[in-house]
Amino acid sequence: MKWVIRGGRSSHDVEVERRGDDFTVEIDGRRHELELIRLDGAVASLRFPSNGRSLQITYHRGQNGSWRVSVGQREFDLEVLTPAEAVEAVSAARGSGPSRVMAPIPGKVVAIKVEPGDLVEPGQALVVLEAMKMENELAADQAGKVAAIHVSAGDTVEGGELLVELE
């Protein structure tokens, strides 16, 4: 599974692969092998087999993808987002002006819901992208006019590829 983890002023691309209690975690391109042992409730031990290091963590899930994680004496407030949610969050924080809708993950364009020249409202569906057997509706982050559509239904796209431009 892929996520974007945001905490403080930074964000990190995280991919997790699970095999029982063992995990391969890739953070910004760096791979880590670890074991997770749940101790009691929201307390767990993370063990790094490569060096034998072990950390006790506590975690509490909040609302809307928020988590409070404690490692030793340090506490972190984190936000866990899917790649699509991360793109939407960045777009929403940007404000007004031209907008570019990018593919958050690789996939297949199932449908184009707008045409050049259309006026769109925030939240209006622009493109439907199929990825990992799920259809994701990509929406306008702000009101605007469709300036250009760079894909067609049936196209296969890479993550980060430009799909639609709004002006």
Short mmCIF file of N, CA, C and O in Angstrom, two decimals, residues 36-46 56-62 66-71 76 78:
data_model
loop_
_atom_site.label_atom_id
_atom_site.label_comp_id
_atom_site.label_asym_id
_atom_site.label_seq_id
_atom_site.Cartn_x
_atom_site.Cartn_y
_atom_site.Cartn_z
N LEU A 36 6.82 -6.08 13.48
CA LEU A 36 5.91 -5.38 14.36
C LEU A 36 5.32 -6.40 15.31
O LEU A 36 4.73 -7.39 14.87
N ILE A 37 5.47 -6.15 16.59
CA ILE A 37 4.90 -7.03 17.60
C ILE A 37 3.96 -6.19 18.45
O ILE A 37 4.39 -5.26 19.15
N ARG A 38 2.67 -6.48 18.33
CA ARG A 38 1.68 -5.75 19.14
C ARG A 38 1.77 -6.26 20.56
O ARG A 38 1.66 -7.46 20.80
N LEU A 39 1.96 -5.34 21.50
CA LEU A 39 2.14 -5.74 22.89
C LEU A 39 0.83 -5.70 23.67
O LEU A 39 0.44 -6.67 24.28
N ASP A 40 0.16 -4.55 23.64
CA ASP A 40 -1.09 -4.42 24.39
C ASP A 40 -1.83 -3.20 23.88
O ASP A 40 -1.30 -2.10 23.93
N GLY A 41 -3.03 -3.40 23.38
CA GLY A 41 -3.82 -2.27 22.90
C GLY A 41 -3.09 -1.51 21.81
O GLY A 41 -2.76 -2.04 20.77
N ALA A 42 -2.80 -0.24 22.08
CA ALA A 42 -2.15 0.63 21.11
C ALA A 42 -0.66 0.76 21.39
O ALA A 42 -0.06 1.81 21.19
N VAL A 43 -0.05 -0.31 21.89
CA VAL A 43 1.39 -0.33 22.16
C VAL A 43 2.00 -1.45 21.32
O VAL A 43 1.45 -2.55 21.24
N ALA A 44 3.11 -1.16 20.68
CA ALA A 44 3.77 -2.15 19.85
C ALA A 44 5.28 -2.00 19.95
O ALA A 44 5.79 -0.97 20.39
N SER A 45 5.97 -3.04 19.55
CA SER A 45 7.42 -3.02 19.47
C SER A 45 7.80 -3.14 18.00
O SER A 45 7.31 -4.02 17.29
N LEU A 46 8.66 -2.23 17.53
CA LEU A 46 9.21 -2.31 16.18
C LEU A 46 10.64 -2.82 16.32
O LEU A 46 11.44 -2.24 17.04
N GLN A 56 9.89 0.83 21.22
CA GLN A 56 8.51 0.69 21.66
C GLN A 56 7.74 1.93 21.21
O GLN A 56 8.21 3.05 21.39
N ILE A 57 6.58 1.72 20.60
CA ILE A 57 5.77 2.83 20.13
C ILE A 57 4.36 2.72 20.70
O ILE A 57 3.90 1.62 21.02
N THR A 58 3.72 3.86 20.83
CA THR A 58 2.29 3.89 21.12
C THR A 58 1.65 4.70 20.00
O THR A 58 2.29 5.57 19.41
N TYR A 59 0.41 4.42 19.72
CA TYR A 59 -0.26 5.11 18.63
C TYR A 59 -1.74 5.26 18.95
O TYR A 59 -2.34 4.44 19.63
N HIS A 60 -2.28 6.36 18.48
CA HIS A 60 -3.70 6.64 18.66
C HIS A 60 -4.23 7.22 17.36
O HIS A 60 -3.71 8.22 16.86
N ARG A 61 -5.26 6.60 16.83
CA ARG A 61 -5.86 7.08 15.59
C ARG A 61 -6.90 8.15 15.90
O ARG A 61 -7.80 7.95 16.70
N GLY A 62 -6.74 9.30 15.25
CA GLY A 62 -7.70 10.39 15.39
C GLY A 62 -8.70 10.33 14.24
O GLY A 62 -8.96 9.27 13.68
N SER A 66 -5.69 11.29 10.83
CA SER A 66 -4.68 11.80 11.76
C SER A 66 -4.29 10.72 12.78
O SER A 66 -5.10 9.86 13.15
N TRP A 67 -3.03 10.75 13.16
CA TRP A 67 -2.49 9.80 14.14
C TRP A 67 -1.58 10.54 15.11
O TRP A 67 -0.89 11.47 14.72
N ARG A 68 -1.54 10.13 16.35
CA ARG A 68 -0.54 10.58 17.32
C ARG A 68 0.31 9.36 17.63
O ARG A 68 -0.20 8.34 18.08
N VAL A 69 1.60 9.47 17.34
CA VAL A 69 2.53 8.36 17.53
C VAL A 69 3.60 8.80 18.50
O VAL A 69 4.18 9.89 18.36
N SER A 70 3.89 7.96 19.49
CA SER A 70 4.96 8.24 20.45
C SER A 70 6.04 7.18 20.30
O SER A 70 5.74 5.98 20.26
N VAL A 71 7.27 7.66 20.21
CA VAL A 71 8.44 6.79 20.15
C VAL A 71 9.34 7.26 21.27
O VAL A 71 9.91 8.35 21.19
N PHE A 76 4.65 12.54 17.91
CA PHE A 76 4.47 13.06 16.56
C PHE A 76 2.99 13.06 16.20
O PHE A 76 2.29 12.07 16.44
N LEU A 78 0.74 13.03 13.05
CA LEU A 78 0.92 12.68 11.64
C LEU A 78 -0.43 12.63 10.94
O LEU A 78 -1.45 12.36 11.55
#
